[in-house]
Coordinates of N, CA, C and O in Angstrom, one line a residue:
M1 N 81.7 32.0 16.8 CA 82.7 31.1 17.5 C 84.0 31.8 17.8 O 84.5 31.6 18.9
K2 N 84.4 32.7 16.9 CA 85.7 33.4 17.1 C 85.5 34.3 18.3 O 86.4 34.5 19.2
L3 N 84.3 34.9 18.5 CA 84.0 35.8 19.6 C 84.0 35.1 20.9 O 84.6 35.6 21.9
I4 N 83.5 33.9 20.9 CA 83.5 33.1 22.2 C 84.9 32.7 22.5 O 85.3 32.8 23.7
Y5 N 85.7 32.3 21.6 CA 87.1 31.9 21.8 C 87.9 33.1 22.3 O 88.7 33.0 23.3
T6 N 87.7 34.3 21.7 CA 88.4 35.5 22.2 C 88.0 35.9 23.6 O 88.9 36.2 24.4
A7 N 86.7 35.8 23.9 CA 86.3 36.1 25.3 C 86.9 35.1 26.3 O 87.3 35.5 27.4
L8 N 86.9 33.8 25.9 CA 87.5 32.8 26.8 C 89.0 33.1 27.1 O 89.4 33.0 28.2
V9 N 89.7 33.4 26.0 CA 91.2 33.6 26.2 C 91.4 34.9 27.0 O 92.2 34.9 27.9
A10 N 90.6 35.9 26.8 CA 90.7 37.2 27.6 C 90.4 36.9 29.1 O 91.1 37.4 30.0
T11 N 89.4 36.0 29.3 CA 89.1 35.7 30.7 C 90.2 34.9 31.4 O 90.6 35.2 32.6
V12 N 90.8 34.0 30.7 CA 91.9 33.2 31.3 C 93.1 34.1 31.6 O 93.7 33.9 32.7
F13 N 93.4 35.0 30.7 CA 94.6 35.9 31.0 C 94.3 37.0 32.0 O 95.2 37.4 32.7
A14 N 93.0 37.4 32.1 CA 92.7 38.5 33.0 C 92.5 37.9 34.5 O 92.7 38.7 35.4
A15 N 92.1 36.7 34.6 CA 91.8 36.1 36.0 C 92.9 36.3 37.0 O 92.7 36.8 38.1
P16 N 94.2 36.0 36.6 CA 95.2 36.2 37.6 C 95.4 37.7 38.0 O 95.7 38.0 39.2
V17 N 95.2 38.6 37.1 CA 95.3 40.0 37.4 C 94.2 40.4 38.4 O 94.5 41.1 39.4
F18 N 93.0 40.0 38.1 CA 91.9 40.3 39.1 C 92.1 39.7 40.4 O 91.8 40.2 41.4
A19 N 92.6 38.4 40.4 CA 92.8 37.7 41.7 C 93.8 38.5 42.5 O 93.7 38.6 43.7
D20 N 94.9 38.9 41.9 CA 96.0 39.6 42.6 C 95.4 41.0 43.2 O 95.7 41.3 44.3
S21 N 94.7 41.7 42.4 CA 94.2 43.0 42.8 C 93.2 42.9 43.9 O 93.1 43.8 44.7
H22 N 92.4 41.8 43.9 CA 91.4 41.6 45.0 C 92.0 41.0 46.2 O 91.3 41.1 47.3
S23 N 93.1 40.4 46.2 CA 93.7 39.7 47.3 C 94.5 40.7 48.2 O 94.7 40.4 49.4
A24 N 94.9 41.8 47.6 CA 95.6 42.8 48.4 C 94.7 43.6 49.3 O 93.6 44.0 49.0
G25 N 95.2 43.8 50.5 CA 94.3 44.6 51.5 C 94.5 46.1 51.4 O 95.4 46.6 50.6
D26 N 93.8 46.8 52.1 CA 93.8 48.3 52.2 C 94.5 48.7 53.5 O 93.9 48.5 54.6
A27 N 95.7 49.2 53.3 CA 96.5 49.6 54.5 C 95.8 50.6 55.4 O 95.9 50.5 56.6
A28 N 95.1 51.6 54.8 CA 94.4 52.6 55.6 C 93.3 52.0 56.4 O 93.2 52.3 57.6
A29 N 92.6 51.1 55.8 CA 91.5 50.4 56.6 C 92.1 49.5 57.6 O 91.6 49.4 58.7
G30 N 93.3 48.9 57.3 CA 94.0 48.1 58.3 C 94.5 48.8 59.5 O 94.5 48.3 60.6
E31 N 94.9 50.1 59.2 CA 95.4 50.9 60.4 C 94.2 51.1 61.3 O 94.4 51.1 62.6
K32 N 93.0 51.4 60.8 CA 91.8 51.5 61.7 C 91.5 50.2 62.4 O 91.2 50.2 63.6
N33 N 91.5 49.1 61.6 CA 91.2 47.8 62.2 C 92.2 47.4 63.3 O 92.0 46.5 64.1
F34 N 93.5 47.9 63.2 CA 94.5 47.5 64.1 C 94.1 47.9 65.6 O 94.6 47.3 66.5
G35 N 93.1 48.7 65.7 CA 92.6 49.0 67.1 C 92.2 47.8 67.8 O 92.3 47.7 69.1
K36 N 91.7 46.7 67.1 CA 91.4 45.5 67.7 C 92.6 44.7 68.2 O 92.5 43.8 69.1
C37 N 93.7 45.0 67.7 CA 95.0 44.3 68.0 C 95.8 45.0 69.1 O 96.6 44.4 69.7
K38 N 95.5 46.3 69.3 CA 96.3 47.1 70.2 C 96.2 46.6 71.7 O 97.0 47.0 72.5
A39 N 95.2 45.9 72.0 CA 95.1 45.4 73.4 C 96.3 44.5 73.8 O 96.7 44.5 74.9
C40 N 96.8 43.9 72.8 CA 97.9 42.9 73.0 C 99.2 43.3 72.3 O 100.3 42.9 72.7
H41 N 99.1 44.0 71.2 CA 100.3 44.3 70.3 C 100.6 45.8 70.2 O 99.6 46.6 70.0
A42 N 101.8 46.2 70.2 CA 102.3 47.5 69.8 C 103.1 47.4 68.6 O 103.5 46.3 68.2
I43 N 103.3 48.6 68.0 CA 104.3 48.6 66.8 C 105.3 49.7 67.2 O 104.9 50.9 67.2
V44 N 106.5 49.3 67.4 CA 107.5 50.2 67.9 C 108.8 49.9 67.0 O 109.2 48.8 66.9
D45 N 109.3 51.0 66.3 CA 110.4 50.7 65.4 C 111.7 50.5 66.1 O 111.7 50.6 67.4
D46 N 112.7 50.1 65.4 CA 114.0 49.8 66.0 C 114.6 50.9 66.8 O 115.4 50.7 67.7
A47 N 114.3 52.1 66.4 CA 114.8 53.3 67.1 C 114.0 53.6 68.4 O 114.4 54.6 69.1
G48 N 112.9 52.9 68.6 CA 112.1 53.1 69.8 C 110.9 54.1 69.5 O 110.2 54.4 70.5
E49 N 110.7 54.5 68.3 CA 109.6 55.4 68.0 C 108.3 54.5 67.9 O 108.3 53.5 67.3
V50 N 107.3 55.0 68.7 CA 106.1 54.3 68.8 C 105.2 54.7 67.5 O 104.9 55.8 67.3
I51 N 104.9 53.6 66.8 CA 104.0 53.8 65.6 C 102.6 53.6 66.0 O 101.7 54.3 65.6
Q52 N 102.4 52.6 66.8 CA 101.1 52.3 67.4 C 101.3 51.9 68.8 O 102.0 50.9 69.1
K53 N 100.7 52.6 69.7 CA 100.8 52.3 71.1 C 99.9 51.1 71.4 O 98.8 51.1 70.9
G54 N 100.3 50.2 72.2 CA 99.5 49.0 72.5 C 100.1 48.2 73.6 O 101.0 48.6 74.3
G55 N 99.5 47.1 73.8 CA 99.8 46.2 74.9 C 101.1 45.4 74.7 O 101.7 45.5 73.6
K56 N 101.5 44.7 75.7 CA 102.8 44.0 75.6 C 102.5 42.5 75.8 O 103.5 41.7 76.0
T57 N 101.3 42.1 75.8 CA 100.9 40.7 75.9 C 101.5 39.9 74.7 O 102.0 38.8 74.8
G58 N 101.3 40.5 73.5 CA 101.8 39.9 72.3 C 103.1 40.6 71.8 O 103.5 41.7 72.4
P59 N 103.8 40.0 70.9 CA 105.1 40.6 70.4 C 104.9 41.9 69.6 O 103.8 42.2 69.1
N60 N 105.9 42.7 69.6 CA 106.0 43.9 68.8 C 105.8 43.5 67.3 O 106.5 42.6 66.9
L61 N 104.9 44.2 66.6 CA 104.6 43.8 65.2 C 105.4 44.6 64.2 O 105.1 44.5 63.0
F62 N 106.3 45.4 64.6 CA 107.1 46.2 63.7 C 108.0 45.3 62.8 O 108.6 44.4 63.4
N63 N 107.9 45.5 61.5 CA 108.7 44.7 60.6 C 108.4 43.2 60.6 O 109.3 42.4 60.4
I64 N 107.2 42.9 60.8 CA 106.8 41.5 60.9 C 106.8 40.8 59.5 O 107.1 39.6 59.3
V65 N 106.4 41.6 58.5 CA 106.3 41.0 57.1 C 107.7 40.8 56.6 O 108.6 41.7 56.7
G66 N 108.0 39.5 56.3 CA 109.3 39.1 55.8 C 110.1 38.5 56.9 O 111.3 38.0 56.7
R67 N 109.6 38.4 58.1 CA 110.3 37.9 59.3 C 109.8 36.4 59.5 O 108.7 36.0 59.3
Q68 N 110.7 35.6 60.0 CA 110.4 34.2 60.4 C 109.4 34.2 61.6 O 109.6 35.0 62.5
A69 N 108.4 33.4 61.5 CA 107.4 33.3 62.6 C 108.1 32.9 63.9 O 109.0 32.0 63.9
G70 N 107.6 33.5 64.9 CA 108.1 33.1 66.3 C 109.6 33.5 66.6 O 110.3 32.8 67.3
S71 N 110.0 34.6 66.0 CA 111.4 34.9 66.1 C 111.8 36.3 66.7 O 112.9 36.7 66.6
V72 N 110.9 37.0 67.4 CA 111.2 38.3 68.0 C 112.0 38.0 69.3 O 111.5 37.2 70.1
D73 N 113.2 38.6 69.3 CA 114.0 38.3 70.5 C 113.3 38.9 71.8 O 112.7 39.9 71.8
G74 N 113.4 38.1 72.8 CA 112.9 38.5 74.1 C 111.4 38.2 74.3 O 110.8 38.4 75.4
Y75 N 110.7 37.7 73.3 CA 109.3 37.3 73.4 C 109.2 35.8 73.5 O 109.8 35.1 72.8
K76 N 108.4 35.3 74.5 CA 108.2 33.9 74.7 C 107.0 33.4 73.9 O 105.9 33.6 74.3
Y77 N 107.3 32.8 72.7 CA 106.2 32.3 71.9 C 105.8 30.9 72.3 O 106.5 30.2 73.0
G78 N 104.6 30.5 71.8 CA 104.2 29.2 72.0 C 105.0 28.2 71.2 O 105.5 28.6 70.1
K79 N 105.1 27.0 71.6 CA 105.9 26.0 70.9 C 105.5 25.8 69.4 O 106.3 25.7 68.5
S80 N 104.2 25.8 69.2 CA 103.7 25.5 67.8 C 104.1 26.6 66.8 O 104.5 26.4 65.7
L81 N 104.1 27.9 67.3 CA 104.5 29.0 66.4 C 106.0 29.0 66.1 O 106.4 29.2 65.0
V82 N 106.7 28.6 67.2 CA 108.2 28.5 67.0 C 108.5 27.4 66.0 O 109.3 27.5 65.1
D83 N 107.8 26.2 66.2 CA 108.0 25.1 65.3 C 107.6 25.5 63.8 O 108.3 25.1 62.9
A84 N 106.6 26.3 63.6 CA 106.2 26.7 62.3 C 107.3 27.6 61.7 O 107.7 27.4 60.5
G85 N 107.9 28.5 62.5 CA 109.0 29.3 62.0 C 110.2 28.4 61.7 O 110.9 28.6 60.7
D86 N 110.5 27.5 62.6 CA 111.7 26.6 62.3 C 111.5 25.8 61.1 O 112.4 25.4 60.4
A87 N 110.2 25.5 60.7 CA 109.9 24.7 59.5 C 109.9 25.6 58.3 O 109.7 25.1 57.2
G88 N 110.1 26.9 58.4 CA 110.3 27.8 57.3 C 109.2 28.8 57.1 O 109.1 29.5 56.1
L89 N 108.2 29.0 58.1 CA 107.2 29.9 57.9 C 107.7 31.4 58.0 O 108.3 31.7 59.1
I90 N 107.6 32.1 56.9 CA 108.0 33.5 56.9 C 106.7 34.3 56.7 O 106.0 34.0 55.8
W91 N 106.5 35.3 57.5 CA 105.2 36.0 57.4 C 105.2 36.9 56.2 O 106.1 37.6 55.9
D92 N 104.1 36.8 55.4 CA 103.8 37.7 54.4 C 102.3 38.1 54.6 O 101.7 37.7 55.5
E93 N 101.8 38.9 53.7 CA 100.4 39.4 53.9 C 99.4 38.3 53.9 O 98.5 38.3 54.8
A94 N 99.5 37.3 53.0 CA 98.6 36.2 53.0 C 98.6 35.3 54.2 O 97.6 35.0 54.8
T95 N 99.8 35.0 54.7 CA 99.9 34.1 55.8 C 99.5 34.9 57.1 O 98.8 34.3 58.0
L96 N 99.8 36.1 57.2 CA 99.3 36.9 58.4 C 97.8 37.0 58.4 O 97.2 36.8 59.5
A97 N 97.2 37.2 57.3 CA 95.7 37.3 57.2 C 95.1 36.0 57.6 O 94.1 35.9 58.3
A98 N 95.6 34.9 57.1 CA 95.1 33.6 57.4 C 95.3 33.3 58.9 O 94.4 32.7 59.6
Y99 N 96.5 33.6 59.4 CA 96.7 33.4 60.9 C 95.8 34.2 61.7 O 95.2 33.6 62.7
M100 N 95.5 35.4 61.4 CA 94.7 36.3 62.2 C 93.2 35.8 62.2 O 92.5 36.0 63.2
S101 N 92.8 35.1 61.2 CA 91.4 34.7 61.1 C 91.1 33.5 62.1 O 90.0 33.4 62.6
N102 N 92.1 32.7 62.3 CA 92.0 31.6 63.2 C 93.4 31.0 63.5 O 93.8 30.1 62.8
P103 N 94.1 31.6 64.5 CA 95.5 31.2 64.7 C 95.7 29.7 65.0 O 96.6 29.1 64.4
T104 N 94.9 29.1 65.8 CA 95.1 27.7 66.1 C 94.9 26.8 64.8 O 95.7 25.9 64.5
D105 N 93.8 27.0 64.1 CA 93.6 26.3 62.9 C 94.7 26.5 61.9 O 95.1 25.5 61.2
F106 N 95.2 27.7 61.8 CA 96.3 28.0 60.9 C 97.5 27.2 61.2 O 98.1 26.5 60.3
L107 N 97.9 27.1 62.5 CA 99.0 26.3 62.9 C 98.8 24.8 62.7 O 99.7 24.1 62.3
R108 N 97.6 24.4 63.0 CA 97.3 22.9 62.8 C 97.5 22.6 61.4 O 98.1 21.5 61.1
E109 N 97.0 23.4 60.5 CA 97.1 23.1 59.0 C 98.6 23.3 58.6 O 99.1 22.4 57.8
T110 N 99.2 24.3 59.0 CA 100.6 24.6 58.6 C 101.6 23.5 59.0 O 102.4 23.0 58.3
L111 N 101.4 23.0 60.3 CA 102.3 22.0 60.8 C 101.8 20.6 60.6 O 102.4 19.6 60.9
D112 N 100.5 20.5 60.1 CA 99.9 19.1 59.9 C 99.9 18.4 61.2 O 100.3 17.2 61.3
D113 N 99.4 19.1 62.3 CA 99.5 18.6 63.6 C 98.2 19.0 64.3 O 97.9 20.2 64.6
S114 N 97.3 18.0 64.6 CA 96.0 18.4 65.1 C 96.1 18.9 66.6 O 95.1 19.4 67.1
K115 N 97.3 18.7 67.2 CA 97.4 19.2 68.6 C 98.1 20.5 68.7 O 98.3 21.1 69.8
A116 N 98.5 21.1 67.5 CA 99.1 22.4 67.5 C 98.2 23.5 68.1 O 97.0 23.4 67.9
R117 N 98.7 24.4 68.9 CA 97.9 25.5 69.5 C 98.6 26.8 69.3 O 99.9 26.9 69.3
S118 N 97.8 27.8 69.3 CA 98.4 29.2 69.3 C 98.1 29.9 70.7 O 97.0 29.6 71.3
K119 N 99.0 30.7 71.1 CA 98.8 31.4 72.3 C 97.8 32.6 72.0 O 97.2 33.1 73.0
M120 N 97.7 33.0 70.8 CA 96.8 34.1 70.4 C 95.4 33.5 70.3 O 95.1 32.7 69.4
S121 N 94.5 33.9 71.2 CA 93.2 33.4 71.2 C 92.2 34.2 70.4 O 91.1 33.7 69.9
F122 N 92.6 35.5 70.1 CA 91.7 36.4 69.3 C 91.6 35.9 67.9 O 92.6 35.6 67.3
K123 N 90.4 36.0 67.3 CA 90.2 35.7 65.9 C 89.7 36.9 65.2 O 88.6 37.4 65.6
L124 N 90.4 37.4 64.2 CA 89.9 38.6 63.4 C 89.1 38.0 62.2 O 89.7 37.6 61.2
R125 N 87.8 38.0 62.4 CA 86.9 37.4 61.4 C 86.9 38.2 60.1 O 86.8 37.6 59.0
K126 N 87.0 39.5 60.2 CA 86.9 40.3 59.0 C 88.1 41.3 59.0 O 88.5 41.8 60.1
G127 N 88.6 41.7 57.8 CA 89.6 42.7 57.7 C 91.0 42.3 57.9 O 91.9 43.1 58.0
G128 N 91.2 41.0 58.0 CA 92.6 40.5 58.1 C 93.5 40.9 57.0 O 94.7 41.2 57.3
E129 N 93.0 40.9 55.8 CA 93.9 41.3 54.7 C 94.3 42.8 54.8 O 95.4 43.2 54.5
D130 N 93.4 43.6 55.3 CA 93.7 45.0 55.5 C 94.7 45.2 56.6 O 95.6 46.0 56.5
V131 N 94.6 44.5 57.7 CA 95.5 44.6 58.8 C 96.9 44.1 58.3 O 97.9 44.8 58.6
A132 N 96.9 43.1 57.6 CA 98.2 42.5 57.0 C 98.8 43.6 56.1 O 100.0 43.8 56.1
A133 N 98.0 44.3 55.3 CA 98.5 45.3 54.4 C 99.1 46.5 55.2 O 100.2 47.0 54.9
Y134 N 98.4 46.8 56.3 CA 98.9 47.9 57.2 C 100.3 47.4 57.8 O 101.2 48.2 57.9
L135 N 100.3 46.2 58.3 CA 101.6 45.7 58.9 C 102.7 45.7 57.9 O 103.9 46.0 58.2
A136 N 102.4 45.4 56.6 CA 103.4 45.4 55.6 C 103.9 46.8 55.4 O 105.1 47.1 55.1
S137 N 103.0 47.8 55.5 CA 103.4 49.2 55.3 C 104.3 49.7 56.4 O 105.0 50.7 56.2
V138 N 104.4 49.0 57.6 CA 105.3 49.4 58.6 C 106.4 48.3 58.8 O 106.9 48.1 59.8
S139 N 106.7 47.6 57.7 CA 107.7 46.6 57.6 C 108.7 46.9 56.6 O 108.6 46.5 55.4
P140 N 109.7 47.8 56.9 CA 110.7 48.2 56.0 C 111.4 47.0 55.3 O 111.8 47.1 54.1
S141 N 111.7 45.9 56.0 CA 112.4 44.8 55.4 C 111.6 44.2 54.2 O 112.1 43.7 53.2
A142 N 110.2 44.3 54.3 CA 109.4 43.8 53.2 C 109.5 44.7 52.0 O 109.6 44.2 50.9
A143 N 109.5 46.0 52.3 CA 109.7 46.9 51.2 C 111.0 46.8 50.5 O 111.1 46.8 49.3
E144 N 112.1 46.5 51.3 CA 113.4 46.3 50.7 C 113.5 45.1 49.8 O 114.1 45.0 48.8
A145 N 112.8 44.0 50.3 CA 112.8 42.8 49.6 C 112.1 42.9 48.2 O 112.4 42.2 47.3
T146 N 111.1 43.8 48.2 CA 110.3 43.9 46.9 C 110.8 45.1 46.1 O 110.3 45.4 45.1
G147 N 111.9 45.8 46.6 CA 112.5 46.9 45.8 C 111.7 48.2 46.0 O 111.9 49.1 45.2
E148 N 110.9 48.3 47.0 CA 110.1 49.4 47.3 C 110.6 50.3 48.4 O 109.9 51.0 49.0
A149 N 111.8 50.1 48.8 CA 112.4 50.8 49.9 C 112.4 52.3 49.7 O 112.7 52.7 48.6
E150 N 112.2 53.0 50.7 CA 112.2 54.5 50.6 C 113.6 54.9 50.7 O 114.5 54.2 51.1
A151 N 113.9 56.1 50.2 CA 115.2 56.7 50.3 C 115.6 56.9 51.7 O 114.7 57.1 52.6
P152 N 116.8 56.7 52.1 CA 117.3 56.8 53.5 C 117.0 58.2 54.0 O 117.1 59.2 53.3
A153 N 116.6 58.2 55.3 CA 116.3 59.5 55.9 C 117.6 60.2 56.2 O 118.6 59.6 56.5
T154 N 117.6 61.5 56.1 CA 118.8 62.3 56.4 C 118.7 62.8 57.8 O 117.6 63.1 58.3
E155 N 119.8 62.8 58.5 CA 119.8 63.1 59.9 C 120.4 64.5 60.1 O 121.1 65.0 59.4

């Protein structure tokens, strides 16, 4: 009986650790999968350095993690995404992965509005967690928020 109790307690305490480790994506795999996103999105840092060359149909995805949804200056977002941002949606890896898998369904659920729509029609069925991890790796504000900021570059 003591062995069963010990195993049960160990499982309860270990479950959150395993859940966290399995929910994180692989940034290297995400960088490869980003090829599917490049038709519409580029990643260009604030200094103008191109991290990923891509299209301009969608907004620049540099520093998206930690940013309010629908808030890149100069990009015309759909109403539903702007509404989600105004309601407090801040992109993190989990919300990005969920959004990429089905943008319209994500917005409908987030806004509790069956008429919500996304301008992004592409659905990334697999690898969303990896792409989100990659986008987090090119999001300095996310690293700063978690205390993982790199040392400032010397000029």
